[in-house]
Amino acid sequence: MNRPQSGDALAEVAAGGNWQQLSARMIYVDLAQSLLSLAPAVLALWILPLEVGPSQIWPLWGLAAWGVLGAGHDAWRWVFTRYRITGSHVEIKTGLIFRQHRSIQRERIRSVDIEAKLRHRIGRLRVVQIGAGQQTSASEAALRLDALSVQDALALQQHLRTIAAVSRTPVAADARSSAAIQRAEKAPEPREVFATFRPGWFIYNMFNIWAFLVAGGLGWGLYWLLSSFGVDANGFILSLLDWESLGVLPTILIAVLALGVFGALGMGVLYFTEFWNFELARVHEKEGTMLRTRRGLFTTVEVNRDERRIRGLTVSEPVLWRWLGICDSNVVTTGLDVYSMKDPTAILPRGPRSTHWPNASKVLGHTPDPFTSELRPHPQSALRRRLAWATGFSAVVGLVLWWLVQAQVIAPATLWVLAGVWPVSLVAAVVAYRALGHGLCGDYLVTRSGLLARATTALQRSSVSTIVVRESLLQRRLGLRTVSVKTAAGYGSYDTPDITAQHALDFARQCAPGILEPFVARAGEPATDPHSTPARRGSAPGSV
Amino acid sequence: MNQPNHPPPAERWELRTPRHPVNRRAVYWWMLQALVFNGGIAAAALTVRLIWPSTAGWSTPALVLALLVLLVALFVEPFWRYRVHRWETSEHAVYARSGWLVREWRAAPLSRAQTIDAIQGPLEQLLGLATLRVTTASSGGAINIVGLDHATAQRTATELTRIAELTEGDAT
């Protein structure tokens, strides 16, 4: 079983694609992990003179069992996993009881990403993820090689990428591709760095609704850890203040505030661990350019996005933090999961406007710049529509409350909630209206909307695959329409709500050049088909 | 500043009404759907009302609401939809109008089409109808033309597939 570990992956390919094993260093790392995970229990039981009962020791045993089982599972995986790279496929065989044999055609490989958790980094190991253009929804997991030695991982990445690209060009010959590999290996990658880690940005990452979740998780973990060492966290908190004299509401407020502060601090620390050593760069390779982000203190993540697949970019500004100028930037691309927790489409950590907007422009690299172009405001009837919806919403809330009061489910005083709901929803309507804007800029269409997060999206017009124009009853009364463009990239659908019916058609025609041309007619011209006349009259009853 | 700049009147364009109506039987299809779906909800409300009389406080309004919606879905929506739903195909694109309270015009070029199929649900089979479905690489970009005569849908799907295969491009 003692195979050479630093064997060059490329040499293996040349040898005809032998089955290879993952790095044996995994086993040592697993061994170390098991020992480490046993350590707290041992420490608590035999070394420190602590009085620990069974209820305090079980989390430690749980931790130990989790660590040992995880390591065991890893070792098991190492024994039964084989992979090989042949001229046409990447194949991986896993498992003894649940046998799996998966293969990806090399020409379909879209991404080869490298990541590492802390234990991988200690063992100088890397996880290689091979993605084959999984669609954004219902994606099949990418192939994971967990883990290879650093050299093997890098060589494999380089090799797969170069070949994948070369085989897509019409003149793909083996001799040529191997020459390309060697060149790519020797030449240092020329790259253009857009942004690097900024410690000060932790402030932008602290304020987030997730803070409460983080606080809950941290608090729970800390509580168990302390109690297993015999510290009474509960009693400590109870002794801080005279809770009973405070009453229920102040107690809840203090708890929420404390959780929020604790969570915000946690998020700040998380920012440092997640984005340490961050870099966003455009990497020039033989076959094109990649937009690459790498980040992470303990767990390092590197995402390479093929720029030929990038169709646009979204910059969004969460409304509650508009005063801080917080932005998120995500690329609109095919082959990356927009719903993934890892957020592979995000090109920058949450940060200030002054960095996000210029970088968005630079990444897009299009002149004229879509992100500085003047956007056209939407007609005032769009505001009226939003105000109508806000009022309608408040009316429904009021009706339900009134009914509950009638049924004596809630106290009549609850009706005062309405005094808050209506004005707030009216303000929300105005905010939503002010977010609206759209325009055309060279090859791109630009559209901006959103209440909770004002998102500005620039999308390549050539990427639009379906064009949809929508009109509700209320919109028809107000003379408005919504233009929605559908594309294979990003969220798949980008809406420009509430522009005048006439302008909607002009905009739709320009968003997707050529698609709508056969289906438009000059206003007032008789329809070419006599059958369509009654339907046209019938379909617009009471139109204004 | 918020006043839209209207283009000169000479340049006013509008979306043309698609050429073909859907099959008349589509009206029955929408009615049947309403019977199954909205009828089901009304029946559930009625059951709750009859079995547990103590819930009358909320189950009576719910029942009335469900019946009203059922009536609209049975006798207003199908006829309204029949007047709105229209479609046409050309050598290069598919174009359809659909909806009732919310009208929608959809157009997609055949060069972006990934699959073109005539599909039939159980109710459609009963009525000899079919849906012409044209999907694109965008998950939200499919065009479904419902309520076509089965033979028409089949023929159109075959024809469009033939055309789409001649069109260049990778459809993304």
XYZ file of C-alpha atoms in Angstrom:
716
model
C 0.000 0.000 0.000
C 3.010 2.258 0.231
C 2.671 4.239 -2.945
C 4.836 7.218 -3.794
C 2.907 10.232 -2.574
C 4.559 13.073 -4.355
C 4.133 11.305 -7.697
C 3.403 13.754 -10.424
C -0.200 13.520 -11.571
C 0.840 14.437 -15.078
C 3.297 11.586 -15.262
C 0.499 9.253 -14.215
C -1.637 10.511 -17.047
C 1.151 9.936 -19.492
C 1.390 6.394 -18.138
C -2.132 5.744 -19.360
C -4.267 6.839 -16.449
C -3.566 4.408 -13.616
C -5.860 4.287 -10.655
C -4.404 6.401 -7.887
C -5.034 6.784 -4.200
C -5.554 9.871 -2.156
C -2.626 11.098 -0.125
C -1.620 8.774 2.724
C -0.896 11.793 4.897
C -4.634 11.806 5.495
C -4.204 8.814 7.778
C -1.736 10.652 10.034
C -3.952 13.666 10.116
C -6.886 11.460 11.073
C -4.855 9.823 13.818
C -3.903 13.211 15.192
C -7.518 14.314 15.016
C -8.698 11.318 17.042
C -6.093 11.921 19.718
C -6.914 15.603 19.882
C -10.608 15.001 20.184
C -10.049 12.592 23.047
C -7.851 15.080 24.854
C -10.540 17.236 26.553
C -12.268 14.215 28.050
C -9.005 12.784 29.313
C -7.985 16.166 30.634
C -11.229 16.613 32.514
C -11.370 13.074 33.873
C -7.886 12.213 34.980
C -5.586 15.163 34.891
C -7.522 18.084 36.294
C -8.912 17.411 39.733
C -12.480 18.189 38.694
C -15.665 16.829 40.147
C -17.505 15.872 36.978
C -20.786 14.068 36.942
C -22.109 12.044 33.972
C -24.259 14.924 32.704
C -21.230 17.124 32.350
C -18.986 14.561 30.816
C -21.250 13.435 27.975
C -20.551 16.394 25.688
C -16.860 15.592 25.988
C -17.472 11.980 25.147
C -19.674 13.145 22.284
C -16.866 15.330 21.016
C -14.408 12.465 21.327
C -16.730 10.011 19.579
C -17.386 12.516 16.812
C -13.668 13.087 16.279
C -12.728 9.419 16.341
C -15.622 8.354 14.120
C -14.854 11.155 11.676
C -11.228 10.137 11.525
C -12.184 6.495 11.127
C -14.544 7.320 8.328
C -11.807 9.327 6.657
C -9.343 6.474 6.894
C -11.977 4.125 5.504
C -12.481 6.525 2.640
C -8.777 6.622 1.956
C -8.605 2.836 1.751
C -11.447 2.478 -0.734
C -11.109 5.574 -2.897
C -9.353 5.443 -6.232
C -9.279 8.040 -8.927
C -7.792 8.285 -12.357
C -7.480 10.752 -15.133
C -7.639 9.300 -18.602
C -7.492 11.064 -21.924
C -11.217 11.677 -21.948
C -12.541 11.295 -18.404
C -11.935 11.917 -14.744
C -13.144 8.899 -12.787
C -13.527 8.248 -9.102
C -14.461 5.040 -7.311
C -15.515 5.188 -3.690
C -16.886 2.962 -0.989
C -16.930 -0.708 -0.230
C -20.523 -1.234 0.818
C -22.041 1.633 -1.127
C -19.916 1.446 -4.209
C -19.913 4.435 -6.450
C -18.208 4.969 -9.714
C -18.521 8.437 -11.083
C -16.957 9.972 -14.114
C -16.916 13.354 -15.717
C -16.056 13.960 -19.319
C -13.016 16.153 -19.343
C -14.386 18.472 -21.968
C -17.331 19.186 -19.697
C -15.168 20.246 -16.760
C -15.937 23.857 -15.970
C -14.138 24.452 -12.731
C -11.272 22.947 -10.762
C -11.183 24.520 -7.330
C -8.885 23.908 -4.410
C -9.833 24.276 -0.790
C -8.456 23.197 2.549
C -9.705 22.955 6.081
C -7.346 23.563 8.961
C -6.470 19.870 9.272
C -5.677 19.719 5.570
C -3.387 22.680 5.877
C -1.538 21.153 8.801
C -1.046 17.999 6.775
C -0.116 19.986 3.653
C -3.134 18.532 1.924
C -5.661 20.076 -0.413
C -9.173 19.170 -1.485
C -9.754 19.360 -5.218
C -13.288 20.000 -6.452
C -14.033 19.253 -10.052
C -17.242 20.796 -11.329
C -18.851 20.044 -14.655
C -21.079 23.031 -15.154
C -23.775 21.970 -12.734
C -26.849 24.009 -13.287
C -27.754 26.480 -10.626
C -30.728 24.531 -9.353
C -30.883 20.829 -8.499
C -27.171 20.556 -8.938
C -25.325 17.309 -8.857
C -22.400 17.537 -6.501
C -19.034 18.151 -8.030
C -16.385 15.455 -7.848
C -14.319 15.871 -4.684
C -10.866 14.521 -4.178
C -10.395 14.827 -0.414
C -7.451 15.079 -0.117
C -4.316 15.191 -2.255
C -0.915 16.523 -1.383
C -0.412 20.176 -2.246
C 1.846 19.454 -5.208
C -0.492 16.849 -6.650
C -3.491 19.095 -6.207
C -1.861 22.029 -7.947
C -0.522 19.901 -10.770
C -3.916 18.278 -11.252
C -5.658 21.631 -11.304
C -3.257 23.030 -13.833
C -3.466 19.927 -15.978
C -7.255 19.626 -16.012
C -7.793 23.275 -16.712
C -5.411 23.463 -19.584
C -6.717 20.327 -21.227
C -10.330 21.241 -20.663
C -9.776 24.477 -22.487
C -7.659 23.054 -25.258
C -10.127 20.298 -26.032
C -12.788 22.918 -26.519
C -10.815 24.574 -29.275
C -11.207 22.922 -32.660
C -7.550 21.942 -33.140
C -6.945 19.774 -30.104
C -4.038 17.434 -30.426
C -2.344 15.580 -27.623
C 1.124 16.758 -28.488
C -0.045 20.316 -28.512
C -1.853 20.026 -25.225
C 1.073 18.521 -23.367
C 3.250 21.301 -24.675
C 0.655 23.727 -23.410
C 0.789 22.131 -19.975
C 4.491 22.539 -19.757
C 4.333 26.126 -20.809
C 1.554 26.833 -18.384
C 3.545 25.187 -15.619
C 6.682 27.146 -16.231
C 5.316 30.575 -16.899
C 4.287 32.475 -13.788
C 0.628 33.403 -14.057
C 0.237 37.029 -14.970
C -2.478 38.448 -12.798
C -4.198 41.667 -12.093
C -5.158 42.158 -8.460
C -8.371 44.088 -7.814
C -8.708 43.879 -4.067
C -6.997 42.403 -1.037
C -7.839 41.831 2.605
C -8.859 44.914 4.589
C -8.941 44.368 8.346
C -11.152 47.404 8.843
C -13.977 45.801 6.927
C -14.950 43.661 9.892
C -17.254 46.505 10.825
C -19.307 45.904 7.663
C -19.603 42.227 8.407
C -20.726 42.539 11.999
C -24.231 43.756 11.344
C -26.165 40.917 9.942
C -29.258 39.002 10.879
C -27.082 35.894 11.123
C -25.459 37.459 14.153
C -28.229 36.062 16.332
C -27.716 32.577 14.990
C -23.985 32.835 15.567
C -24.623 34.099 19.090
C -26.978 31.212 19.772
C -24.499 28.649 18.503
C -21.525 30.163 20.309
C -23.461 30.597 23.513
C -24.712 27.043 23.501
C -21.249 25.651 22.806
C -19.692 27.804 25.501
C -22.367 26.824 27.995
C -21.707 23.116 27.499
C -17.966 23.530 27.526
C -18.069 25.497 30.773
C -20.540 23.187 32.442
C -18.438 20.160 31.593
C -15.578 21.793 33.460
C -17.868 22.403 36.378
C -18.518 26.105 35.802
C -22.109 27.152 36.465
C -22.782 29.549 33.568
C -26.467 29.671 34.357
C -25.935 30.846 37.915
C -23.393 33.407 36.763
C -25.844 35.008 34.370
C -28.612 34.939 36.952
C -26.393 36.666 39.498
C -25.563 39.548 37.151
C -28.822 41.414 37.530
C -31.938 41.270 39.585
C -33.989 39.790 36.748
C -37.233 39.301 38.645
C -37.645 42.966 39.489
C -37.059 43.927 35.830
C -40.151 42.269 34.401
C -40.599 40.232 31.242
C -40.208 42.857 28.513
C -36.935 44.429 29.744
C -35.531 40.951 30.285
C -36.318 40.003 26.705
C -34.883 43.301 25.433
C -31.678 42.836 27.393
C -31.398 39.247 26.206
C -31.889 40.258 22.561
C -29.427 43.120 22.911
C -26.837 40.936 24.618
C -27.286 38.220 21.993
C -27.000 40.840 19.249
C -23.780 42.307 20.634
C -22.314 38.883 21.296
C -23.320 37.740 17.814
C -21.963 40.881 16.164
C -18.612 40.300 17.841
C -18.744 36.707 16.655
C -19.458 37.867 13.118
C -16.513 40.250 13.326
C -14.189 37.427 14.336
C -15.728 35.227 11.652
C -14.848 37.887 9.106
C -11.178 37.595 10.024
C -11.149 33.813 9.821
C -13.110 33.664 6.591
C -11.509 36.460 4.650
C -7.960 36.428 5.971
C -5.502 36.746 3.122
C -8.340 37.622 0.761
C -7.489 38.441 -2.801
C -9.580 39.094 -5.864
C -7.621 38.884 -9.063
C -7.968 38.324 -12.762
C -5.657 35.532 -13.747
C -4.583 35.255 -17.341
C -4.191 31.731 -18.505
C -3.594 30.140 -21.837
C -7.248 29.600 -22.557
C -8.683 32.816 -21.248
C -9.072 34.672 -18.025
C -10.283 33.571 -14.643
C -11.726 35.727 -11.939
C -10.167 34.273 -8.839
C -10.873 34.815 -5.185
C -8.902 33.148 -2.463
C -9.549 33.590 1.203
C -9.501 31.961 4.613
C -7.409 31.683 7.745
C -8.085 28.122 8.864
C -10.141 26.912 5.959
C -8.825 28.253 2.690
C -11.126 28.571 -0.248
C -10.173 29.381 -3.777
C -12.825 29.948 -6.410
C -11.958 30.320 -10.053
C -14.612 31.688 -12.325
C -14.154 31.355 -16.031
C -14.750 34.825 -17.408
C -16.196 33.482 -20.627
C -19.115 32.255 -18.562
C -19.690 35.470 -16.682
C -22.738 37.272 -18.017
C -22.880 40.217 -15.695
C -22.653 41.462 -12.150
C -24.956 42.436 -9.322
C -24.155 44.972 -6.630
C -26.695 44.962 -3.839
C -27.081 47.325 -0.927
C -29.079 46.070 2.072
C -31.556 48.768 2.991
C -31.068 48.729 6.768
C -27.356 49.424 6.382
C -27.592 51.960 3.582
C -26.312 54.621 6.000
C -23.142 52.573 6.478
C -22.814 52.135 2.719
C -22.648 48.354 2.858
C -22.520 46.499 -0.449
C -22.353 42.926 -1.704
C -21.071 42.110 -5.188
C -21.896 38.897 -6.985
C -21.082 37.820 -10.490
C -23.890 36.623 -12.707
C -22.483 33.464 -14.197
C -23.472 30.025 -15.334
C -22.186 26.952 -13.540
C -22.017 28.351 -10.009
C -24.744 27.764 -7.465
C -26.229 31.092 -6.392
C -28.036 29.461 -3.474
C -24.914 27.813 -2.051
C -24.026 28.718 1.538
C -20.435 29.191 0.439
C -21.558 32.014 -1.820
C -19.141 31.236 -4.662
C -20.459 34.083 -6.796
C -19.483 36.762 -4.260
C -16.355 38.451 -5.507
C -15.724 40.641 -2.464
C -16.518 40.407 1.224
C -19.241 42.712 2.420
C -17.704 46.153 2.286
C -18.084 49.832 1.601
C -19.578 51.357 -1.505
C -16.308 53.122 -2.307
C -14.599 49.796 -3.032
C -17.452 47.707 -4.372
C -18.625 49.991 -7.156
C -15.202 50.701 -8.717
C -14.310 47.015 -8.503
C -17.597 46.010 -10.064
C -16.765 48.310 -12.964
C -13.232 46.955 -13.244
C -14.343 43.328 -13.157
C -16.878 43.964 -15.893
C -14.255 45.936 -17.806
C -16.745 47.365 -20.257
C -16.768 50.853 -21.701
C -19.007 52.696 -21.273
C -19.238 51.530 -17.685
C -22.712 50.150 -16.842
C -22.256 50.875 -13.149
C -21.716 54.581 -13.579
C -24.260 55.009 -16.342
C -27.279 57.168 -15.684
C -30.319 55.079 -14.852
C -33.742 56.158 -15.938
C -36.191 56.684 -13.062
C -39.563 54.962 -13.270
C -42.822 56.880 -13.778
C -44.708 58.182 -10.773
C -47.491 55.687 -11.381
C -44.992 53.066 -10.186
C -44.986 54.880 -6.848
C -48.786 54.926 -6.872
C -48.830 51.172 -7.444
C -46.517 50.632 -4.474
C -48.554 52.937 -2.261
C -51.705 51.065 -3.285
C -50.120 47.744 -2.385
C -48.902 49.109 0.950
C -52.382 50.365 1.756
C -53.963 47.123 0.634
C -51.566 45.145 2.776
C -52.333 47.314 5.807
C -56.054 46.930 5.119
C -55.757 43.144 5.112
C -53.757 43.230 8.341
C -56.399 45.535 9.824
C -59.233 43.286 8.684
C -57.631 40.201 10.205
C -56.913 42.053 13.465
C -60.442 43.438 13.592
C -61.855 39.969 13.057
C -59.638 38.544 15.799
C -60.797 41.303 18.137
C -64.424 40.494 17.253
C -63.766 36.847 18.016
C -62.195 37.944 21.303
C -58.919 36.252 20.502
C -56.867 39.388 21.071
C -57.337 42.575 23.029
C -58.852 45.597 21.198
C -55.721 47.616 22.018
C -53.832 45.463 19.498
C -55.571 47.467 16.757
C -53.025 50.200 17.478
C -50.506 48.016 15.646
C -52.133 49.367 12.496
C -50.950 52.853 13.383
C -47.458 51.446 12.943
C -48.065 49.086 10.031
C -49.588 51.575 7.637
C -46.975 54.358 7.859
C -44.125 51.850 7.796
C -45.488 50.149 4.694
C -46.000 53.533 3.024
C -42.384 54.421 3.750
C -41.357 51.023 2.429
C -43.324 51.793 -0.751
C -41.409 55.036 -1.220
C -38.073 53.313 -0.544
C -38.932 50.587 -3.041
C -39.954 53.180 -5.599
C -36.757 55.165 -5.168
C -34.755 52.001 -5.757
C -36.217 51.592 -9.238
C -34.138 52.411 -12.256
C -33.072 50.906 -15.544
C -31.065 51.646 -18.616
C -28.997 50.350 -21.472
C -25.258 50.688 -21.673
C -23.416 49.261 -24.640
C -23.653 45.478 -24.565
C -25.311 45.556 -21.174
C -28.736 46.191 -19.774
C -28.813 47.642 -16.287
C -31.701 47.271 -13.904
C -32.069 48.316 -10.284
C -34.806 47.390 -7.848
C -35.456 45.872 -4.458
C -36.777 46.911 -1.088
C -34.722 45.011 1.499
C -31.658 44.990 -0.696
C -31.361 47.418 -3.559
C -29.784 45.328 -6.281
C -28.227 46.829 -9.371
C -27.622 44.224 -12.044
C -25.725 44.684 -15.264
C -26.435 41.830 -17.645
C -25.080 41.133 -21.113
C -27.868 41.662 -23.568
C -26.698 38.754 -25.672
C -27.262 36.364 -22.764
C -31.019 36.908 -22.685
C -32.760 33.747 -23.796
C -36.414 34.580 -23.167
C -38.102 37.922 -22.877
C -41.266 38.330 -20.825
C -43.549 41.357 -20.582
C -46.093 41.219 -17.767
C -49.111 43.314 -16.884
C -51.422 42.873 -13.919
C -54.884 44.451 -13.666
C -53.625 47.261 -11.444
C -50.658 47.809 -13.721
C -52.996 48.046 -16.704
C -55.028 50.732 -14.955
C -51.835 52.651 -14.262
C -50.427 52.068 -17.743
C -47.450 50.104 -16.457
C -45.721 46.895 -17.452
C -42.924 44.762 -16.094
C -40.122 43.575 -18.337
C -38.427 40.384 -17.208
C -35.397 38.954 -18.948
C -34.557 35.283 -18.520
C -31.035 34.010 -18.776
C -29.124 30.849 -17.972
C -26.844 32.657 -15.533
C -27.244 33.784 -11.929
C -30.781 33.805 -10.609
C -32.063 33.153 -14.106
C -34.555 35.994 -14.105
C -34.015 39.735 -13.813
C -37.021 42.030 -13.590
C -37.484 45.668 -14.444
C -40.826 46.418 -12.817
C -43.261 49.161 -13.636
C -42.264 51.157 -16.651
C -44.822 52.722 -18.979
C -46.378 50.265 -21.417
C -44.886 52.042 -24.410
C -41.432 52.325 -22.922
C -41.601 48.721 -21.672
C -41.853 47.532 -25.237
C -38.961 49.710 -26.388
C -36.848 48.542 -23.475
C -37.775 44.879 -24.007
C -36.866 45.122 -27.664
C -33.488 46.593 -26.819
C -32.824 44.135 -23.972
C -32.994 41.221 -26.326
C -32.116 42.516 -29.763
C -34.094 40.761 -32.457
C -36.229 38.443 -30.341
C -39.335 40.595 -30.280
C -38.951 42.178 -33.717
C -41.283 39.781 -35.578
C -43.962 40.259 -32.930
C -44.395 44.005 -32.798
C -46.590 46.217 -34.904
C -47.102 49.948 -35.182
C -49.801 51.040 -32.769
C -53.175 51.451 -34.441
C -52.277 49.374 -37.467
C -54.847 46.681 -38.244
C -53.689 43.235 -37.316
C -52.492 41.093 -40.177
C -54.658 38.191 -39.118
C -58.438 38.755 -39.093
C -58.877 36.144 -36.361
C -56.919 38.146 -33.878
C -59.199 41.183 -33.977
C -62.027 39.986 -31.693
C -59.574 38.566 -29.222
C -57.690 41.813 -29.104
C -60.868 43.704 -28.371
C -61.985 41.087 -25.886
C -58.686 40.798 -24.096
C -58.579 44.385 -22.974
C -61.939 45.091 -21.368
C -62.060 48.391 -19.585
C -58.515 49.333 -20.427
C -57.852 52.980 -19.824
C -37.663 64.455 -13.173
C -39.915 61.486 -12.784
C -41.898 62.222 -15.902
C -41.244 59.558 -18.520
C -39.978 60.904 -21.793
C -42.452 59.623 -24.297
C -41.011 58.861 -27.698
C -42.606 60.770 -30.559
C -46.080 59.396 -31.414
C -45.031 58.324 -34.886
C -42.772 55.717 -33.294
C -45.417 54.055 -31.141
C -45.228 50.296 -31.285
C -47.147 47.581 -29.550
C -46.900 43.855 -29.022
C -48.838 42.164 -31.750
C -51.614 39.745 -30.785
C -50.252 36.244 -31.433
C -51.864 34.631 -34.442
C -53.580 31.513 -33.108
C -56.122 31.025 -30.337
C -55.870 27.880 -28.229
C -58.335 25.042 -28.671
C -61.881 25.748 -27.506
C -61.765 22.635 -25.306
C -59.154 24.399 -23.191
C -62.082 26.155 -21.482
C -63.289 22.783 -20.178
C -59.757 21.919 -19.141
C -59.489 25.065 -17.011
C -62.936 24.317 -15.572
C -61.929 20.771 -14.676
C -58.755 22.055 -13.054
C -60.781 24.523 -11.011
C -63.154 21.741 -10.009
C -60.286 19.552 -8.824
C -58.249 22.238 -7.080
C -60.649 24.945 -5.874
C -63.445 22.390 -5.528
C -61.144 20.380 -3.282
C -60.496 23.368 -1.055
C -64.214 24.194 -0.849
C -65.012 20.576 -0.021
C -62.407 20.593 2.748
C -63.905 23.792 4.204
C -67.380 22.266 4.012
C -66.204 19.087 5.743
C -64.645 21.023 8.593
C -67.813 23.127 8.914
C -70.084 20.046 9.058
C -67.997 17.802 11.295
C -66.945 20.396 13.862
C -69.824 22.894 14.235
C -67.889 24.642 16.985
C -65.479 26.017 14.366
C -68.284 27.973 12.688
C -66.661 31.222 13.780
C -63.935 30.890 11.185
C -64.973 27.952 9.029
C -68.118 29.678 7.752
C -66.245 32.703 6.335
C -63.608 30.319 4.955
C -66.306 28.247 3.270
C -67.981 31.313 1.761
C -64.637 32.556 0.486
C -63.746 29.154 -0.978
C -67.118 28.948 -2.753
C -66.741 32.452 -4.197
C -63.273 31.632 -5.499
C -64.610 28.379 -6.928
C -67.395 30.201 -8.767
C -64.943 32.681 -10.258
C -62.512 29.919 -11.184
C -65.308 27.945 -12.834
C -67.247 30.591 -14.701
C -65.012 33.613 -15.132
C -61.398 32.489 -15.313
C -61.720 29.890 -18.127
C -63.517 32.253 -20.509
C -61.237 35.132 -19.630
C -58.199 32.942 -20.190
C -59.544 31.735 -23.527
C -59.619 35.307 -24.750
C -56.079 36.041 -23.533
C -54.238 32.817 -24.367
C -52.838 32.996 -27.880
C -49.692 31.772 -29.536
C -47.661 31.616 -32.668
C -44.399 30.216 -33.901
C -42.150 31.392 -36.646
C -39.042 30.024 -38.240
C -36.965 31.741 -35.605
C -39.006 32.106 -32.453
C -41.941 31.121 -30.277
C -44.326 33.786 -29.049
C -47.242 33.379 -26.652
C -49.622 35.407 -24.541
C -51.188 33.938 -21.420
C -52.764 34.710 -18.054
C -55.970 36.397 -16.971
C -55.572 38.786 -14.007
C -51.921 39.046 -14.911
C -51.246 38.924 -18.624
C -47.907 37.809 -19.886
C -46.233 37.944 -23.281
C -43.301 35.590 -23.751
C -40.949 35.254 -26.672
C -37.919 33.037 -27.103
C -35.770 32.462 -30.158
C -35.500 28.856 -31.322
C -31.734 29.187 -31.304
C -31.958 29.254 -27.490
C -34.392 26.340 -27.202
C -33.074 23.260 -25.434
C -36.090 20.981 -25.540
C -39.327 21.257 -27.491
C -42.006 18.790 -26.431
C -45.728 18.189 -26.533
C -46.707 16.985 -23.069
C -50.034 15.765 -21.715
C -51.360 15.655 -18.189
C -54.230 13.310 -17.203
C -56.935 15.955 -17.677
C -55.445 17.026 -20.973
C -55.465 13.408 -22.118
C -59.127 13.177 -21.247
C -59.899 16.154 -23.479
C -57.446 15.377 -26.262
C -55.356 18.438 -25.441
C -51.624 18.941 -25.017
C -49.133 21.542 -23.824
C -46.358 22.694 -26.093
C -43.320 23.238 -23.892
C -40.231 25.009 -25.121
C -37.445 25.150 -22.542
C -34.323 27.262 -22.670
C -31.117 27.150 -20.646
C -32.741 29.524 -18.177
C -34.828 27.748 -15.569
C -37.421 30.541 -15.674
C -37.374 30.922 -19.409
C -39.635 28.070 -20.504
C -42.635 28.867 -22.679
C -45.658 26.670 -22.031
C -48.470 26.936 -24.516
C -51.363 25.136 -22.857
C -54.674 23.937 -24.262
C -53.585 23.017 -27.774
C -55.198 20.275 -29.760
C -52.984 17.209 -29.252
C -52.282 16.733 -32.952
C -51.417 20.418 -33.395
C -49.052 20.355 -30.432
C -47.370 17.181 -31.702
C -46.952 18.535 -35.199
C -45.646 21.896 -34.014
C -43.184 20.279 -31.613
C -41.801 18.049 -34.361
C -41.535 20.932 -36.762
C -39.849 23.256 -34.256
C -37.421 20.548 -33.196
C -36.424 20.127 -36.817
C -35.895 23.872 -37.215
C -34.064 24.230 -33.897
C -31.573 21.548 -34.844
C -30.648 23.525 -37.899
C -29.983 26.609 -35.830
C -26.419 27.212 -34.761
C -25.306 27.888 -31.215
C -25.067 26.210 -27.821
C -28.254 27.706 -26.426
C -26.808 29.279 -23.309
